[in-house]
Short mmCIF file of C-alpha atoms and ligand atoms in Angstrom, two decimals:
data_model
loop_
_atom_site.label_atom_id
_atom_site.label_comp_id
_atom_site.label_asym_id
_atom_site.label_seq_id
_atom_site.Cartn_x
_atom_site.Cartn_y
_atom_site.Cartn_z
CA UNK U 1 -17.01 -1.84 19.38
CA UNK U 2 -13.93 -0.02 20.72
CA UNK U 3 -12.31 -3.29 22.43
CA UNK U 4 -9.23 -4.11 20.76
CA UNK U 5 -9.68 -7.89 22.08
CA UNK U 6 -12.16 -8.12 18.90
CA UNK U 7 -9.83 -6.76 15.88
CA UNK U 8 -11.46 -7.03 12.32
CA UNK U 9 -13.90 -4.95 10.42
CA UNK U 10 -17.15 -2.95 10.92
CA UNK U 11 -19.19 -1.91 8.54
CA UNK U 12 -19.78 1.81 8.97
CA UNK U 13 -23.08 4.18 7.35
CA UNK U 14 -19.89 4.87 5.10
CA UNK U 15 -17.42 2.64 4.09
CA UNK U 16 -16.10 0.39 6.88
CA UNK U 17 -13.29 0.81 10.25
CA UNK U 18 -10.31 -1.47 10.45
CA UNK U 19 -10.50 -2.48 13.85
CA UNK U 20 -6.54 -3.85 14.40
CA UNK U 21 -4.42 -4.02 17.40
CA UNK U 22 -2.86 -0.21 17.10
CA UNK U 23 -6.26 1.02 16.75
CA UNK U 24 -9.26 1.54 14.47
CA UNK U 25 -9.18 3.09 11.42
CA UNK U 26 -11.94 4.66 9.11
CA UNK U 27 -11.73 4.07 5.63
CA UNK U 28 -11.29 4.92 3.29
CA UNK U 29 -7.68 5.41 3.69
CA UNK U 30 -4.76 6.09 2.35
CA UNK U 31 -1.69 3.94 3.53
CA UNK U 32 1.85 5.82 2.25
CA UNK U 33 4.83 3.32 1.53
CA UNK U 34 6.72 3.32 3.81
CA UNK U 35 8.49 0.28 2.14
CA UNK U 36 11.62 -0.21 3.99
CA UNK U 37 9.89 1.20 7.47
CA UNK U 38 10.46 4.50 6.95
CA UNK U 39 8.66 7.66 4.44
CA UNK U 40 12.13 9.01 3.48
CA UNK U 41 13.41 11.86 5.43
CA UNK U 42 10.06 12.32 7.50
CA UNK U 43 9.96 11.14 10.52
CA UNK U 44 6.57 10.01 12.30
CA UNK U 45 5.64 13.05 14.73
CA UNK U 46 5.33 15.10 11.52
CA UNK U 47 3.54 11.95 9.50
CA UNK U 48 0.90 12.44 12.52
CA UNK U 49 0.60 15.78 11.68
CA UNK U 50 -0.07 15.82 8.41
CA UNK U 51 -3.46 13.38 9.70
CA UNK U 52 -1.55 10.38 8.33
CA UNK U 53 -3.21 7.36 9.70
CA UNK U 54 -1.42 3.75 9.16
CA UNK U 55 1.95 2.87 6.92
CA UNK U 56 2.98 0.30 4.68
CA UNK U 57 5.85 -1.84 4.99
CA UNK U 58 7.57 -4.08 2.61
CA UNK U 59 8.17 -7.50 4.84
CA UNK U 60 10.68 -8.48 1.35
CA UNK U 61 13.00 -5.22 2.17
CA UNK U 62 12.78 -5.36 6.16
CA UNK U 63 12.78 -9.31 6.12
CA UNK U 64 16.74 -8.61 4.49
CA UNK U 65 17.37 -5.43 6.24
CA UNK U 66 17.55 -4.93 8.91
CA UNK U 67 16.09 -8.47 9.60
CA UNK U 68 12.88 -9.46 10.70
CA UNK U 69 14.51 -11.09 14.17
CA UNK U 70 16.36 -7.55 14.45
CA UNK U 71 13.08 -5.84 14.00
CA UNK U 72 11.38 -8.24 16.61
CA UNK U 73 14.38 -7.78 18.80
CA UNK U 74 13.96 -3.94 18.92
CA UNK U 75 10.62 -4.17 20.20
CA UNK U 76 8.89 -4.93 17.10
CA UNK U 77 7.95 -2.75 14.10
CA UNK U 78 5.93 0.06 16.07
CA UNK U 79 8.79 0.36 18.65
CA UNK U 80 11.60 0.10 16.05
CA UNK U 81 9.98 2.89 14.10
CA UNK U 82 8.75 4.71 16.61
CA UNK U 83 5.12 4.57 15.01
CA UNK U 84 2.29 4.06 16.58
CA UNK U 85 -0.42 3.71 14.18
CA UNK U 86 -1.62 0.55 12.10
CA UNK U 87 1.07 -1.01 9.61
CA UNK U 88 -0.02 -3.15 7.15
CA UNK U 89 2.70 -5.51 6.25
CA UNK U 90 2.59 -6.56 2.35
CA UNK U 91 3.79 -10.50 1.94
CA UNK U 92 6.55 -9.91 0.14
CA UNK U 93 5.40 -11.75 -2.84
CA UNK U 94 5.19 -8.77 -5.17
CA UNK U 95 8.76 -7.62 -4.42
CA UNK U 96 9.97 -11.44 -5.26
CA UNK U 97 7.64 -10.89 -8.09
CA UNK U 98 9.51 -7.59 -9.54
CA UNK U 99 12.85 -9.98 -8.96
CA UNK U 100 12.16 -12.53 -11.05
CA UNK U 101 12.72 -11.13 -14.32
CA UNK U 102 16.37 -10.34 -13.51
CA UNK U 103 18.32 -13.32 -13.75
CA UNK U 104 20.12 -14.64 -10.65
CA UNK U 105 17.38 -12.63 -8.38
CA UNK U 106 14.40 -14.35 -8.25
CA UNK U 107 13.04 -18.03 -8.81
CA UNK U 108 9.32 -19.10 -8.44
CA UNK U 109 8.34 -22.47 -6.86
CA UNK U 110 5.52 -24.31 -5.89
CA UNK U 111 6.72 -23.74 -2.54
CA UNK U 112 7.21 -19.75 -2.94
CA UNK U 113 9.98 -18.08 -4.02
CA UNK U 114 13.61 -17.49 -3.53
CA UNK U 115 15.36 -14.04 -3.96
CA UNK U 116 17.98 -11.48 -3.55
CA UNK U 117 18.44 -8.36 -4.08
CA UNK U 118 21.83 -8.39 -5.21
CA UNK U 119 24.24 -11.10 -6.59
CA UNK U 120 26.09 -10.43 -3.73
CA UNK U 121 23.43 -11.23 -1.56
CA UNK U 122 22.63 -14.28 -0.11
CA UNK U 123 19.29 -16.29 -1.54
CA UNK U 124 16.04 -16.08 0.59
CA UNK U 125 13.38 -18.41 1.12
CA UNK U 126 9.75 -17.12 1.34
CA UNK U 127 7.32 -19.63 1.87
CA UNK U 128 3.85 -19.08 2.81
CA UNK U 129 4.50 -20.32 6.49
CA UNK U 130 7.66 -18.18 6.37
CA UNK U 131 5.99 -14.60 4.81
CA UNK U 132 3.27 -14.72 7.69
CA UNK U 133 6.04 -15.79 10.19
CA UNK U 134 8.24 -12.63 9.38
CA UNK U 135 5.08 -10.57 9.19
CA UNK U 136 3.63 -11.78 12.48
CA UNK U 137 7.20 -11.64 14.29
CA UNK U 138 7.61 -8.10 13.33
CA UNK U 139 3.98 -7.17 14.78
CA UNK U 140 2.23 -5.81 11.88
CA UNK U 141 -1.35 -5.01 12.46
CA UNK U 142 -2.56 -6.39 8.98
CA UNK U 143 -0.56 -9.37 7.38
CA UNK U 144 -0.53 -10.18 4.14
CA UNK U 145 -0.99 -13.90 2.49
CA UNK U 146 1.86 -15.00 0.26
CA UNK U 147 0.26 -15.06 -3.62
CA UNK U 148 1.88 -15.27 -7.05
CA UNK U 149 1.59 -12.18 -9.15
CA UNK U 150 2.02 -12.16 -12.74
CA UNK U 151 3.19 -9.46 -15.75
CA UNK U 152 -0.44 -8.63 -17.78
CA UNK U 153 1.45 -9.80 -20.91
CA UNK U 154 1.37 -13.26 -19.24
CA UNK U 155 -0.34 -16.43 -21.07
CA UNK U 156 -3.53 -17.69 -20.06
CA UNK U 157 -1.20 -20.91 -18.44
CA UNK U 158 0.63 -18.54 -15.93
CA UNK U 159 -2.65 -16.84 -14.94
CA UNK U 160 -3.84 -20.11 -14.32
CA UNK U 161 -0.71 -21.52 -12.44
CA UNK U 162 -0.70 -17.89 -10.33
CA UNK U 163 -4.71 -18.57 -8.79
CA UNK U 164 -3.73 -21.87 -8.46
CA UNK U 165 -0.85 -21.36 -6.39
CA UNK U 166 -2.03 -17.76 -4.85
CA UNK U 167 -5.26 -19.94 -3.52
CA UNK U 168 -2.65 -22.69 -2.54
CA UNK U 169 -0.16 -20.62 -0.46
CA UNK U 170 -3.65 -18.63 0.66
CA UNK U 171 -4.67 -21.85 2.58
CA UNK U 172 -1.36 -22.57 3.58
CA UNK U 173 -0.90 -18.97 5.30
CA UNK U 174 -4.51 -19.24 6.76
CA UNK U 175 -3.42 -22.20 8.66
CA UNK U 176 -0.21 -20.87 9.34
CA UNK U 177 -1.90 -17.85 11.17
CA UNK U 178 -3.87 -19.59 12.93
CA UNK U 179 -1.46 -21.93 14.47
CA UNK U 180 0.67 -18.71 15.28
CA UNK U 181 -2.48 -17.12 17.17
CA UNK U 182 -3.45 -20.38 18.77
CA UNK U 183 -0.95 -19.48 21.28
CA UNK U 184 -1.17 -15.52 21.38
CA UNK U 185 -3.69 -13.37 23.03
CA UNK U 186 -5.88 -10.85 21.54
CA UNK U 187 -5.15 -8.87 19.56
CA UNK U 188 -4.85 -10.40 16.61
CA UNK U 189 -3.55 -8.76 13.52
CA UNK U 190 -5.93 -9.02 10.40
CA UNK U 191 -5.35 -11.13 7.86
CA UNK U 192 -5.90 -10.80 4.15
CA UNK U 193 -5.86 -12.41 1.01
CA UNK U 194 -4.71 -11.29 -2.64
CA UNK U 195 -6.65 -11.90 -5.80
CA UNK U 196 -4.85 -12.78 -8.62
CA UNK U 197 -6.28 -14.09 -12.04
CA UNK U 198 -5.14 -11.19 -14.66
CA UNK U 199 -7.12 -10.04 -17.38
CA UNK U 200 -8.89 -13.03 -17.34
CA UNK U 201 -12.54 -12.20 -15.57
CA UNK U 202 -13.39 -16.11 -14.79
CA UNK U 203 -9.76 -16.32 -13.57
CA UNK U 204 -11.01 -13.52 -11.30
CA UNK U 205 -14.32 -14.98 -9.80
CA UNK U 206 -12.89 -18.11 -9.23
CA UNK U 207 -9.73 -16.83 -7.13
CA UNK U 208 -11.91 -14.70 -5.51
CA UNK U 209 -14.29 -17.28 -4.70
CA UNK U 210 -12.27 -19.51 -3.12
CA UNK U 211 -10.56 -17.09 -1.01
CA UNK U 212 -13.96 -15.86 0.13
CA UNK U 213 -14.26 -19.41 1.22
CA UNK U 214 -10.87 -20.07 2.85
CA UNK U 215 -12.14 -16.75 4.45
CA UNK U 216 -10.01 -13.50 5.71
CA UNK U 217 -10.65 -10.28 6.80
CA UNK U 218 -10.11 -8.33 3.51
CA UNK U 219 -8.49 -8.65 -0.14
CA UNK U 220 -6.32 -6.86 -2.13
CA UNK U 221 -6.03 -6.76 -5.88
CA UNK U 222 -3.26 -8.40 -7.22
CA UNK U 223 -1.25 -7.91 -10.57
CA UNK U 224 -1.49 -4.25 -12.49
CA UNK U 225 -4.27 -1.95 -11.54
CA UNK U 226 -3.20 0.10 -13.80
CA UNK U 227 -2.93 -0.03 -17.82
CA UNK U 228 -1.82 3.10 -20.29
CA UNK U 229 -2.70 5.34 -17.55
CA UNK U 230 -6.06 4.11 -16.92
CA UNK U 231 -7.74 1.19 -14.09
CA UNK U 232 -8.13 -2.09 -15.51
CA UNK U 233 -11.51 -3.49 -15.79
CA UNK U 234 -10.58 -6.18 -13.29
CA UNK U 235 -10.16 -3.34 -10.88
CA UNK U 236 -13.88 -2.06 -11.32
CA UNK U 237 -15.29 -6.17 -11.34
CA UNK U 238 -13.81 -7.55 -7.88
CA UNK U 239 -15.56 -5.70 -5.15
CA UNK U 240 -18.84 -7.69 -6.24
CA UNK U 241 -17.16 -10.66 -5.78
CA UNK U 242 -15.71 -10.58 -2.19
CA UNK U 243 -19.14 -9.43 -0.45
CA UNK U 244 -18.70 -6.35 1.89
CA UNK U 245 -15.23 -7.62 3.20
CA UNK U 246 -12.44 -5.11 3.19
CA UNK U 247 -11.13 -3.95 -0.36
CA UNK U 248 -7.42 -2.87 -0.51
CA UNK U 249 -6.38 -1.44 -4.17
CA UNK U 250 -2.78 -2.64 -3.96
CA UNK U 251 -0.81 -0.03 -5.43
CA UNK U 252 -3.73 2.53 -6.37
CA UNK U 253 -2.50 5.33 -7.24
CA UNK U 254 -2.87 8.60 -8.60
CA UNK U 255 -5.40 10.72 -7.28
CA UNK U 256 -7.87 10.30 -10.07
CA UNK U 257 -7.09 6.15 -10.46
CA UNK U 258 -7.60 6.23 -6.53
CA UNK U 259 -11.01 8.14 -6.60
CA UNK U 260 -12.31 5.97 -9.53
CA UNK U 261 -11.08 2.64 -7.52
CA UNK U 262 -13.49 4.18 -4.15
CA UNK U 263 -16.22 4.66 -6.24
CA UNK U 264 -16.05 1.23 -7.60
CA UNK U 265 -15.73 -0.38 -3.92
CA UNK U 266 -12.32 0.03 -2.66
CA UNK U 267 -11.28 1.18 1.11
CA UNK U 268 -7.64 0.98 1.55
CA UNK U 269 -5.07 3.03 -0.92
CA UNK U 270 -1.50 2.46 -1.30
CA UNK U 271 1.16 4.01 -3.56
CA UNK U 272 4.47 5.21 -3.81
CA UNK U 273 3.25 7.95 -5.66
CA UNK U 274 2.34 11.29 -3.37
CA UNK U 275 6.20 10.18 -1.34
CA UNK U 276 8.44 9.59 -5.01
CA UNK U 277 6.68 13.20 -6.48
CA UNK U 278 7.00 15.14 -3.42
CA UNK U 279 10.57 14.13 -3.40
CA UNK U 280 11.14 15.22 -7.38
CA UNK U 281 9.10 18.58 -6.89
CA UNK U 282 6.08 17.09 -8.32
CA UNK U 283 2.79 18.72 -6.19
CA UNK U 284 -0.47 17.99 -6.22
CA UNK U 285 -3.11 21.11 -6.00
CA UNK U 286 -6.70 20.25 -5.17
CA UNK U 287 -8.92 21.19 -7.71
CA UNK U 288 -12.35 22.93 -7.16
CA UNK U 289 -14.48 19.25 -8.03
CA UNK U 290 -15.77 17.96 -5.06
CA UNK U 291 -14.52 14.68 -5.01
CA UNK U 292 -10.44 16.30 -5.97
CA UNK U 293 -10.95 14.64 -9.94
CA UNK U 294 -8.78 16.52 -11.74
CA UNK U 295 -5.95 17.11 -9.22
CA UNK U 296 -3.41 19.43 -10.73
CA UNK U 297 0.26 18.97 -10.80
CA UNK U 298 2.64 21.82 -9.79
CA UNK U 299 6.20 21.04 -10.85
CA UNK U 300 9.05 23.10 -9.09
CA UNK U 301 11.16 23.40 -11.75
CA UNK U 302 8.65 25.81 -13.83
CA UNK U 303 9.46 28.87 -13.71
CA UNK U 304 5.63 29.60 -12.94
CA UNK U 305 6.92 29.27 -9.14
CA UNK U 306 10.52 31.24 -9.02
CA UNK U 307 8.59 34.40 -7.55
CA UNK U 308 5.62 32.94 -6.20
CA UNK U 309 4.81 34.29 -3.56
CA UNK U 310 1.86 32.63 -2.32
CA UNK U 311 1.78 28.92 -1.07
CA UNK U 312 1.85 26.02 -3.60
CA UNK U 313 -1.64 25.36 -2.82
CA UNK U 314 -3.78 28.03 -0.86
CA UNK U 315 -6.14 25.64 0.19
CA UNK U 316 -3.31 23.13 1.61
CA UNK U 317 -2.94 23.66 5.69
CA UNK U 318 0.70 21.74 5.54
CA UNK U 319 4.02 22.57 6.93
CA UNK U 320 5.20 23.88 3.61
CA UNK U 321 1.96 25.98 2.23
CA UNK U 322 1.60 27.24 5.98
CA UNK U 323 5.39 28.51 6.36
CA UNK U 324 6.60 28.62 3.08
CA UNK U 325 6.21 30.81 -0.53
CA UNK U 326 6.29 28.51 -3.48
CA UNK U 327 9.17 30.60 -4.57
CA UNK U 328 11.49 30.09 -1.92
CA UNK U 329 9.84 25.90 -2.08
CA UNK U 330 11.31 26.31 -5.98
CA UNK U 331 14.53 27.30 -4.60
CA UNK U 332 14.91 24.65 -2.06
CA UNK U 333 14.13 21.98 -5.13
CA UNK U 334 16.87 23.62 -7.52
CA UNK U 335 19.38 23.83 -4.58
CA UNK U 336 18.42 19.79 -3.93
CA UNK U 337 18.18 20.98 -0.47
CA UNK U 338 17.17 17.68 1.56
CA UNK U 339 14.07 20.02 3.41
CA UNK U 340 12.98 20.15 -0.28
CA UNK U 341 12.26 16.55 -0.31
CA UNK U 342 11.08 16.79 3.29
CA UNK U 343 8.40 19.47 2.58
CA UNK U 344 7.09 17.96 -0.81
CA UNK U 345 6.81 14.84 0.47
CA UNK U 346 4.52 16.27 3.55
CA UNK U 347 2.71 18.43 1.20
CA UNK U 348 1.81 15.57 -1.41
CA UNK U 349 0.49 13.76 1.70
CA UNK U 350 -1.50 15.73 3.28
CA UNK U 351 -3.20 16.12 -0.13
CA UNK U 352 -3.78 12.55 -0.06
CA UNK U 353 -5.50 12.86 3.28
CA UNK U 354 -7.40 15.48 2.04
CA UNK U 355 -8.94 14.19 -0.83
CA UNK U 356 -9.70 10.72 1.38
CA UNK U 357 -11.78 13.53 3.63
CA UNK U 358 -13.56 14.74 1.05
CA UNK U 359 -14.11 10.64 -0.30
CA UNK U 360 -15.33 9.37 3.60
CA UNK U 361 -17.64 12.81 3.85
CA UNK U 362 -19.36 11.77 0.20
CA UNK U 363 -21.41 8.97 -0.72
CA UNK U 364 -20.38 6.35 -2.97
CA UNK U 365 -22.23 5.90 -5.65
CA UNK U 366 -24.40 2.33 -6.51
ZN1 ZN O 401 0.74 21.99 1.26
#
């Protein structure tokens, strides 16, 4: 342990470490969006501070803009960000995904997809080869295989057509890694695997089953996690069927979804959430349950908060409950003061982190 010539994953007395070139990580953890390589209007000394551990990065967005030869060019994406921690690159494929039911956007083939994000844009091609070549060429500690997500209103046929391709494009990027690491020395970022299948459990096993096989260094949970406010029962099934590797709840979630996911298996959290609320004035405040069920919401435009004087959250050690009254955090949100945004978006964070202490310091249950 410790030598970052062997990256991959340990299996800890609780939950496992990432092991990837910019360092270990415990899990579980919770990976902000920091989709187009940056959390809006906070930069990464204050990210650090708030015990923030590893970012997210949308290789669709950064692969357009700035480039993902620009990125390389600047150093790659820990220099051109200036952070230091893990970044786990998505492939992309969910972005082309949310594309293709515009028209002109996005196309699906058997050979990936092509998008834009704009008429006025020109078309993109990402392939399999071509999502881990963008990811790898922009240095991201965990890369991401190209798969084929699909709406949960989709017909049994397009579930079947998604695993079939997603397990397709899987072996296609697997081989595509390795050829690209052939020639590198350690480290080597970690790669995983999506599984797709929808609502259909068989759909499940058997995508999950053959990427097992193909063999990677974690999964993720494609499609919806998420359902009329509550975690699909897919969500709950998969961690039995990708023994011990790595589980990473794509897009999960809210504090409660997120807490739920852990207990059923999952390591690695990411949402847009805690970044998109601190930004509107919607804070979370940790409740008194041990494992932070029941978060509750403080919204800055009640007039609860006007003449506050306290913090948001008296238990919250962040920039804006250690410096600032909830009143005068009210005033900054009405104003649409840009610190606002700043300071709710560091707050919501480092409740995140928080409730992921409390998660690593418990055990989880079965
Ligand atoms: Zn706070």
């Amino acid at each position: 342990m410790g030598s970052l010539d062997r990256t991959g994953w340990v299996q800890q007395s609780r939950g496992v470490s990432l092991v990837t070139p910019a360092g270990e990580v415990r899990t579980p953890v919770f990976v902000p969006d920091a989709t187009r390589g940056v959390i809006r209007g906070v930069a990464p000394d204050q990210l650090r501070a708030v015990g923030v551990e590893a970012l997210l990065v949308s290789t669709a967005h950064l692969a357009v803009h700035p480039g993902a030869s620009v990125v390389a060019k600047l150093g790659g994406i820990h220099d051109f960000t200036a952070w230091t921690g893990p970044v786990v690159a998505d492939s992309g494929g969910f972005q082309a995904f949310s594309l293709l039911g515009s028209p002109g956007l996005g196309q699906v083939t058997d050979r990936g997809f092509r998008y834009r994000f704009s008429p006025k844009d020109k078309y993109r091609q990402l392939t399999p080869e071509s999502a881990i070549q963008a990811q790898v060429r922009m240095g991201a500690d965990i890369v991401y295989c190209l798969d084929l997500c699909t709406s949960p209103r989709a017909t049994r046929e397009d579930q079947e057509r998604s695993v079939e391709l997603t397990e397709r494009w899987a072996r296609q990027c697997r081989r595509a890694f390795d050829a690209l690491m052939a020639d590198r020395d350690p480290p080597h970022p970690l790669l995983f695997a999506v599984v797709q299948g929808g609502p259909h459990a068989d759909l499940r096993a058997r995508c999950a089953e053959t990427l097992a096989e193909i063999g990677f260094d974690g999964y993720g949970f494609g499609g919806y996690p998420i359902l009329e406010g509550r975690l699909v029962d897919e969500v709950v099934a998969l961690p039995g069927l990708v023994g011990g590797a790595p589980l990473h709840g794509l897009g999960i979630g809210s504090p409660d979804s997120l807490v739920t996911a852990w207990s059923a298996g999952y390591d690695v959290f990411d949402c847009v959430l805690p970044t998109r609320n601190g930004r509107r004035g919607v804070l979370y405040r940790m409740s008194e349950d041990p494992l932070g069920r029941h978060a509750t919401i403080a919204r800055m435009d009640n007039e609860r908060w006007i003449r506050e004087r306290g913090p948001i959250d008296p238990t919250c050690d962040c920039p804006a409950c250690s410096t600032f009254s909830a009143g005068y955090l009210a005033h900054l949100f009405a104003i649409e003061d840009r610190l606002a945004a700043t300071l709710g978006s560091l707050h919501n964070l480092r409740f995140y982190v928080r409730l992921l202490e409390r998660l690593r310091a418990a055990d989880r249950p079965g």
